[in-house]
PDB file of C-alpha atoms in Angstrom:
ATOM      1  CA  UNK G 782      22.231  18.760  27.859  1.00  0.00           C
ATOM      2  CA  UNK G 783      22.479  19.223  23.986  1.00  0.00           C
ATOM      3  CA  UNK G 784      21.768  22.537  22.040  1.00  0.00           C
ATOM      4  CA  UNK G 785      18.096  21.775  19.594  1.00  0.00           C
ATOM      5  CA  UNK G 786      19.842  22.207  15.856  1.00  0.00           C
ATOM      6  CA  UNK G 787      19.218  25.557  14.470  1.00  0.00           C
ATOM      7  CA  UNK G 788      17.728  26.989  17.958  1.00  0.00           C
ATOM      8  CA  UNK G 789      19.408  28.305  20.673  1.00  0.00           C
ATOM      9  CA  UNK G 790      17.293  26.126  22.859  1.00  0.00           C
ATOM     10  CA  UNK G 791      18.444  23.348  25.523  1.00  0.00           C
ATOM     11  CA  UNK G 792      16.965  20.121  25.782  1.00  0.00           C
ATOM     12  CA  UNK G 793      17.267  18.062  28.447  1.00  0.00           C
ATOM     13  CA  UNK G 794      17.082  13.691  27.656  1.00  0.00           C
ATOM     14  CA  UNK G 795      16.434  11.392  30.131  1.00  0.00           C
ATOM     15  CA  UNK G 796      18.508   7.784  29.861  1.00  0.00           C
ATOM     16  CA  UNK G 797      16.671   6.050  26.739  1.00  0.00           C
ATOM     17  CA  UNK G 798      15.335   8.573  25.315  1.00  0.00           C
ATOM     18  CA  UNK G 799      15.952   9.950  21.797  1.00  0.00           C
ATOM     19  CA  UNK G 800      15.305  13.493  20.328  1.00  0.00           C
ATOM     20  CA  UNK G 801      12.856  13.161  17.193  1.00  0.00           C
ATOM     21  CA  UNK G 802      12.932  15.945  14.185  1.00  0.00           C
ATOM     22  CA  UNK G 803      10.564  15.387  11.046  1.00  0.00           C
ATOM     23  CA  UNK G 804      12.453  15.548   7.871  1.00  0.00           C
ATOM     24  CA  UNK G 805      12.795  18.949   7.686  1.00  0.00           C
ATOM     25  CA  UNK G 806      13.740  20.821  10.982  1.00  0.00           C
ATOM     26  CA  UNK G 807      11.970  24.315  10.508  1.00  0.00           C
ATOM     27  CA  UNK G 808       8.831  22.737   8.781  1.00  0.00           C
ATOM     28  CA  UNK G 809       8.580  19.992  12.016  1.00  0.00           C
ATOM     29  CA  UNK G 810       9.465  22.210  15.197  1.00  0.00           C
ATOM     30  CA  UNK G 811       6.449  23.851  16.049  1.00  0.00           C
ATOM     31  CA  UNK G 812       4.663  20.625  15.271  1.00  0.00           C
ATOM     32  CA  UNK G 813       4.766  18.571  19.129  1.00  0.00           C
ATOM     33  CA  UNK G 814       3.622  16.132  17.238  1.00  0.00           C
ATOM     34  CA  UNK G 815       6.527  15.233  15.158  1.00  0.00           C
ATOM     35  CA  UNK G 816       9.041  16.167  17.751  1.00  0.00           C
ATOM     36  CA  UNK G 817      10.370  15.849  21.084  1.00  0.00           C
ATOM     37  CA  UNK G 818      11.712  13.209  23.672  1.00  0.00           C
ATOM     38  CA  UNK G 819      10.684   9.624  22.622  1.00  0.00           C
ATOM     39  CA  UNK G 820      12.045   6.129  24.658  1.00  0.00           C
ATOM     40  CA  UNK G 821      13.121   3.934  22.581  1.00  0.00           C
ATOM     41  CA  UNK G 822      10.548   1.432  22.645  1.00  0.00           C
ATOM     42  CA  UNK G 823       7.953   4.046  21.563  1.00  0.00           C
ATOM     43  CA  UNK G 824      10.643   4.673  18.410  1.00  0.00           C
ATOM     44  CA  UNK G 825       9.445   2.018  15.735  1.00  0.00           C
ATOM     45  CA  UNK G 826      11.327   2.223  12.704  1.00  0.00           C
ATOM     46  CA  UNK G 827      13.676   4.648  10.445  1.00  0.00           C
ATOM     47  CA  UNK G 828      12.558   6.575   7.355  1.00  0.00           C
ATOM     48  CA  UNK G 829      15.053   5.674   4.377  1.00  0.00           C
ATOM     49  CA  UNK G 830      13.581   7.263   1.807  1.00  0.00           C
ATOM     50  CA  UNK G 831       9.693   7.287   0.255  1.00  0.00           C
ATOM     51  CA  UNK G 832       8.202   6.218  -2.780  1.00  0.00           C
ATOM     52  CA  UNK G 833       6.134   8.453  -5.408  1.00  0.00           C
ATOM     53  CA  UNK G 834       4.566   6.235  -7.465  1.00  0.00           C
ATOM     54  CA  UNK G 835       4.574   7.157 -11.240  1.00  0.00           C
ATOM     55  CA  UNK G 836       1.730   9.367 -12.659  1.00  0.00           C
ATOM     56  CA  UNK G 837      -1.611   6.715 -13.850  1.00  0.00           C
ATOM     57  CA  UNK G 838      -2.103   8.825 -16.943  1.00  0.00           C
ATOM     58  CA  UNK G 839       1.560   7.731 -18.103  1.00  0.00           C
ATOM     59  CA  UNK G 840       1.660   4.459 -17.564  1.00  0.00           C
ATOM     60  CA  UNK G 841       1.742   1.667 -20.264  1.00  0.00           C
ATOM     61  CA  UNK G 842      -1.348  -0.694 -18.930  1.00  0.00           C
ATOM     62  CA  UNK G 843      -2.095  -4.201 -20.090  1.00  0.00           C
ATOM     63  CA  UNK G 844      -5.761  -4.751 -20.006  1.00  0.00           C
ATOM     64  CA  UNK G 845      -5.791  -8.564 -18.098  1.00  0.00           C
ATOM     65  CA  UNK G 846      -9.735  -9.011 -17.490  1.00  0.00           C
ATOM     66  CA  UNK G 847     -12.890  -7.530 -18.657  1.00  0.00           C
ATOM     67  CA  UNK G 848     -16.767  -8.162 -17.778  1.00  0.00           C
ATOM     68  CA  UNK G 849     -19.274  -6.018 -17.669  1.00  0.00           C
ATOM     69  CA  UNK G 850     -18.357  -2.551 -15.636  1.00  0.00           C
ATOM     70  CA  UNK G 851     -15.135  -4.349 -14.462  1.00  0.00           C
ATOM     71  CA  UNK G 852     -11.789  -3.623 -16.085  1.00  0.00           C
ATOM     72  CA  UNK G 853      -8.066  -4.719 -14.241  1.00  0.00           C
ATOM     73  CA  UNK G 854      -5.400  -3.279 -15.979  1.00  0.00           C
ATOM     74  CA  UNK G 855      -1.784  -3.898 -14.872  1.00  0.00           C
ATOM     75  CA  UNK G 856       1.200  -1.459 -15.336  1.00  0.00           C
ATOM     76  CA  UNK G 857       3.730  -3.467 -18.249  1.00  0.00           C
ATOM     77  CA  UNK G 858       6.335  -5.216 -16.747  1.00  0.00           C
ATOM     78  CA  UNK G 859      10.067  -7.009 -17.670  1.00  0.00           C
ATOM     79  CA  UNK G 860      10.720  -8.166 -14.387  1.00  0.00           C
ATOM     80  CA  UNK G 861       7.754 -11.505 -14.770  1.00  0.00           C
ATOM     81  CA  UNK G 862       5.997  -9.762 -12.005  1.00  0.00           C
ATOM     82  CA  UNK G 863       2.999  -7.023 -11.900  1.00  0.00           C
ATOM     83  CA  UNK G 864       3.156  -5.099  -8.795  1.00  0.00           C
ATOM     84  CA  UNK G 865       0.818  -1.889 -10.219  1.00  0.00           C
ATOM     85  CA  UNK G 866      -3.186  -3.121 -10.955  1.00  0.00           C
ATOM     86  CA  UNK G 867      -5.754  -0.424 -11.727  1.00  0.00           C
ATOM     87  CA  UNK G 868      -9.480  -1.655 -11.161  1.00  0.00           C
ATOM     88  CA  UNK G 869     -12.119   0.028 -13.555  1.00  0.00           C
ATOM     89  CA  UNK G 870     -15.522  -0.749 -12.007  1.00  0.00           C
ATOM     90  CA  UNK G 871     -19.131   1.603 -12.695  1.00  0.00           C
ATOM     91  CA  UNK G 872     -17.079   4.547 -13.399  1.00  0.00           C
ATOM     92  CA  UNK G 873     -14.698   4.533 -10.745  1.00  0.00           C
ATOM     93  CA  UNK G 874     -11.004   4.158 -10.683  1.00  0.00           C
ATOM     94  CA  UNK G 875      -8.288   3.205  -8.458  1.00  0.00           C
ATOM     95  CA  UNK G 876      -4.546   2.079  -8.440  1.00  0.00           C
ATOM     96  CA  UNK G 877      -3.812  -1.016  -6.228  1.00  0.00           C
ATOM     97  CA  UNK G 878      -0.385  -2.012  -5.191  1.00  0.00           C
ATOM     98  CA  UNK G 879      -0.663  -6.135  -5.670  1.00  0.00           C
ATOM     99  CA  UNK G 880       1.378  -8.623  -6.530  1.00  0.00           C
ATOM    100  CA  UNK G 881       0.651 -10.990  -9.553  1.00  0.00           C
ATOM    101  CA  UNK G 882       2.337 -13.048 -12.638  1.00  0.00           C
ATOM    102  CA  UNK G 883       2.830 -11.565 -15.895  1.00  0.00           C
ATOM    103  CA  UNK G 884       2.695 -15.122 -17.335  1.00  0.00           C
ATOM    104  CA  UNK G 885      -0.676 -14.803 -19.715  1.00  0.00           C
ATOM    105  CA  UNK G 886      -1.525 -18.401 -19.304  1.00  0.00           C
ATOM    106  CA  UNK G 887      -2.528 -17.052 -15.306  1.00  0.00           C
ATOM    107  CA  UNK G 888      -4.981 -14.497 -15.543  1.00  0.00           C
ATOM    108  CA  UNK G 889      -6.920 -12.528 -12.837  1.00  0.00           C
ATOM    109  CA  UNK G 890      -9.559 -14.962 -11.686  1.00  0.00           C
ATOM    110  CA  UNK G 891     -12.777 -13.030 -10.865  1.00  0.00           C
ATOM    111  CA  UNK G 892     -15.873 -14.284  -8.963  1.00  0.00           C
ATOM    112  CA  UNK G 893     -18.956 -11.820  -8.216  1.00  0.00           C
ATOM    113  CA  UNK G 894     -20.698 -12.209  -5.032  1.00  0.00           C
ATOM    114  CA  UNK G 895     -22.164 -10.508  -1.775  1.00  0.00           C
ATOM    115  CA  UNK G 896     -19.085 -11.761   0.352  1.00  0.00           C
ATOM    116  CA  UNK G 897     -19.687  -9.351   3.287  1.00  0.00           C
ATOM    117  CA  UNK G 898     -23.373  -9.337   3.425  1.00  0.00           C
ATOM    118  CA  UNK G 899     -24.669  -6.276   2.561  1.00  0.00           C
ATOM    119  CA  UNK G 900     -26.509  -6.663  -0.132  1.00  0.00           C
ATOM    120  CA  UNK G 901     -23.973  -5.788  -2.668  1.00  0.00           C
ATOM    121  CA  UNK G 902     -22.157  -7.691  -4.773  1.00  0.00           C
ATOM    122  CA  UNK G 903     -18.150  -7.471  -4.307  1.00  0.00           C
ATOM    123  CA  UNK G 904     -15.627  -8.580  -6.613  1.00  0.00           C
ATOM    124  CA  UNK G 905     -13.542 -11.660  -5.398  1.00  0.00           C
ATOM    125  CA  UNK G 906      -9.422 -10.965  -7.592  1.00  0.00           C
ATOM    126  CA  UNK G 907      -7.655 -13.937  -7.221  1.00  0.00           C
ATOM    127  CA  UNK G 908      -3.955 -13.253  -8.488  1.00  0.00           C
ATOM    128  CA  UNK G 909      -1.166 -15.553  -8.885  1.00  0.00           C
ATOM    129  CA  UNK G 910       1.909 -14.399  -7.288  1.00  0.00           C
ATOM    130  CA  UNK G 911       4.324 -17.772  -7.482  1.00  0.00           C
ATOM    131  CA  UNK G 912       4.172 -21.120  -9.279  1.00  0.00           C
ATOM    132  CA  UNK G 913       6.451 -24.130  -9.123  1.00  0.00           C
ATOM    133  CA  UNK G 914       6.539 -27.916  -9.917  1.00  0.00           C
ATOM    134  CA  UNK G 915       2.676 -28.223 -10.031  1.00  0.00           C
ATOM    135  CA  UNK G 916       1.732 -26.083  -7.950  1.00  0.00           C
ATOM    136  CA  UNK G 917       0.097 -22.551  -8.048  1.00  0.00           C
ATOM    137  CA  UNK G 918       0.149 -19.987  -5.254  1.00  0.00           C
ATOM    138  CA  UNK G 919      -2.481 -17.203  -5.270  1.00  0.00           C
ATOM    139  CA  UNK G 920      -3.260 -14.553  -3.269  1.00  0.00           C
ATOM    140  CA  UNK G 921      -7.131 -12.858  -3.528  1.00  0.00           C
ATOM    141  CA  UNK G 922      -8.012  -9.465  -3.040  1.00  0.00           C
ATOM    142  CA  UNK G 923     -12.085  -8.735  -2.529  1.00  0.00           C
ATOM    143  CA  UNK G 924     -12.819  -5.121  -3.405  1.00  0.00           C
ATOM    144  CA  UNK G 925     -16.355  -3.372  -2.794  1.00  0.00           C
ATOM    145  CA  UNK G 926     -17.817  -1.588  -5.803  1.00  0.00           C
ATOM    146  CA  UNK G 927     -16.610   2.314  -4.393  1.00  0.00           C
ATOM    147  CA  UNK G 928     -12.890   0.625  -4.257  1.00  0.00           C
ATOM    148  CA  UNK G 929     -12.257  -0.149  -1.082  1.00  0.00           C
ATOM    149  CA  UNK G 930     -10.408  -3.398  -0.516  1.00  0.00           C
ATOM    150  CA  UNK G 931     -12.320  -5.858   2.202  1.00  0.00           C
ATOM    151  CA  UNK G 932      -9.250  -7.860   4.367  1.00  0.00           C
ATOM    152  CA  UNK G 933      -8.656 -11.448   3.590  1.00  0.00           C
ATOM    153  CA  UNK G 934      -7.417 -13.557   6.162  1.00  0.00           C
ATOM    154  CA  UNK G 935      -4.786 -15.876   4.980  1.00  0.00           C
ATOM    155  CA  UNK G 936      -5.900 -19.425   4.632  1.00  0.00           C
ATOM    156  CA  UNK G 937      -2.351 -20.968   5.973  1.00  0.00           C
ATOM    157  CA  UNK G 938      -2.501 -18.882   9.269  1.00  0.00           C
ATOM    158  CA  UNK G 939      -6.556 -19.167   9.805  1.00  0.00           C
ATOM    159  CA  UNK G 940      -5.956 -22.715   9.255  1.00  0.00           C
ATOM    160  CA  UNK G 941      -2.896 -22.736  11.680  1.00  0.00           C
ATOM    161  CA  UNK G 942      -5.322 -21.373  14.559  1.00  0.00           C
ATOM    162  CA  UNK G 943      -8.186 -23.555  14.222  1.00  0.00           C
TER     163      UNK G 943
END
C-alpha cells in the first residue's frame, strides 16, 4: 500500500504494475487518462525532456530550390547538416523536420507528378542525407500541395521483402 503524493489517498499495486503521474501531479490527477496502475509491458518509454522548436519568424533560412509556387528553405546550419526545411507551395507554409546536406553542390532534387493518383500533382523532395567514396545516399519526402507528407517506403527494406 503506498500513500498517492500530495493526497491522502491509498493505492493499492498489484505485482508488475507501476503508478503513472503526468508531469505535473495536480494538473494530471483528475485526468484517468494520464494516471493510474499500468503493467509494465503496457509502460513504453520515459519522458526526458521535450523539444520547442525555435520560432519560424526568427530563423535565418537559406532559400535551396525555387520553381514556380514551390519554395524549400532550410534553417542555416554549422554542423554540415540541415535538420529544419520550410516548404512554400500556393500560399501555404509548413516547417518539416528532415534531414539533408548543407553541401551546395547537393541540392533538393524536385520532381512534379500525380504519385498517389488523385489527380493532383505532388511534389517528389529528394534530399541527401550522407555521401562517401562515390556514393550518394538520399532520402525523398513526397508532400501533397495542402502540406501533408505522403509515406515512402524505404527502398532497402521493400526490396528486402520481395
Amino acid at each position: 500500500m503506498k500513500r498517492l503524493a500530495g493526497t491522502d489517498q491509498e493505492v493499492k499495486l498489484g505485482p508488475e504494475q507501476y503508478y503513472l503521474l503526468g508531469d505535473v501531479w495536480w494538473r494530471s490527477y483528475n485526468d484517468s487518462q494520464l494516471r493510474g496502475a499500468f503493467a509494465m509491458e503496457s509502460i513504453l518509454g520515459k519522458v526526458i525532456g521535450y523539444y520547442s522548436p525555435p520560432d519560424v519568424r526568427n530563423t535565418d533560412w537559406t532559400e535551396l530550390y525555387r520553381e514556380g509556387s514551390l519554395t524549400i528553405k532550410a534553417a542555416r546550419s554549422d554542423s554540415g547538416i540541415y535538420q529544419r526545411y520550410l516548404v512554400e507551395w500556393g500560399g501555404e507554409s509548413k516547417e518539416f523536420y528532415w534531414t539533408g546536406s548543407t553541401d551546395p553542390s547537393y541540392p533538393p532534387a524536385v520532381t512534379m507528378n500525380d504519385l498517389d493518383g488523385d489527380g493532383e500533382e505532388e511534389a517528389a523532395v529528394a534530399l541527401v542525407i550522407g555521401t562517401g567514396t562515390g556514393s550518394v545516399q538520399s532520402e525523398v519526402h513526397a508532400l501533397r500541395r495542402h502540406m501533408t507528407e505522403i509515406p515512402v517506403a524505404d527502398p532497402v527494406a521493400a526490396a528486402r521483402v520481395a
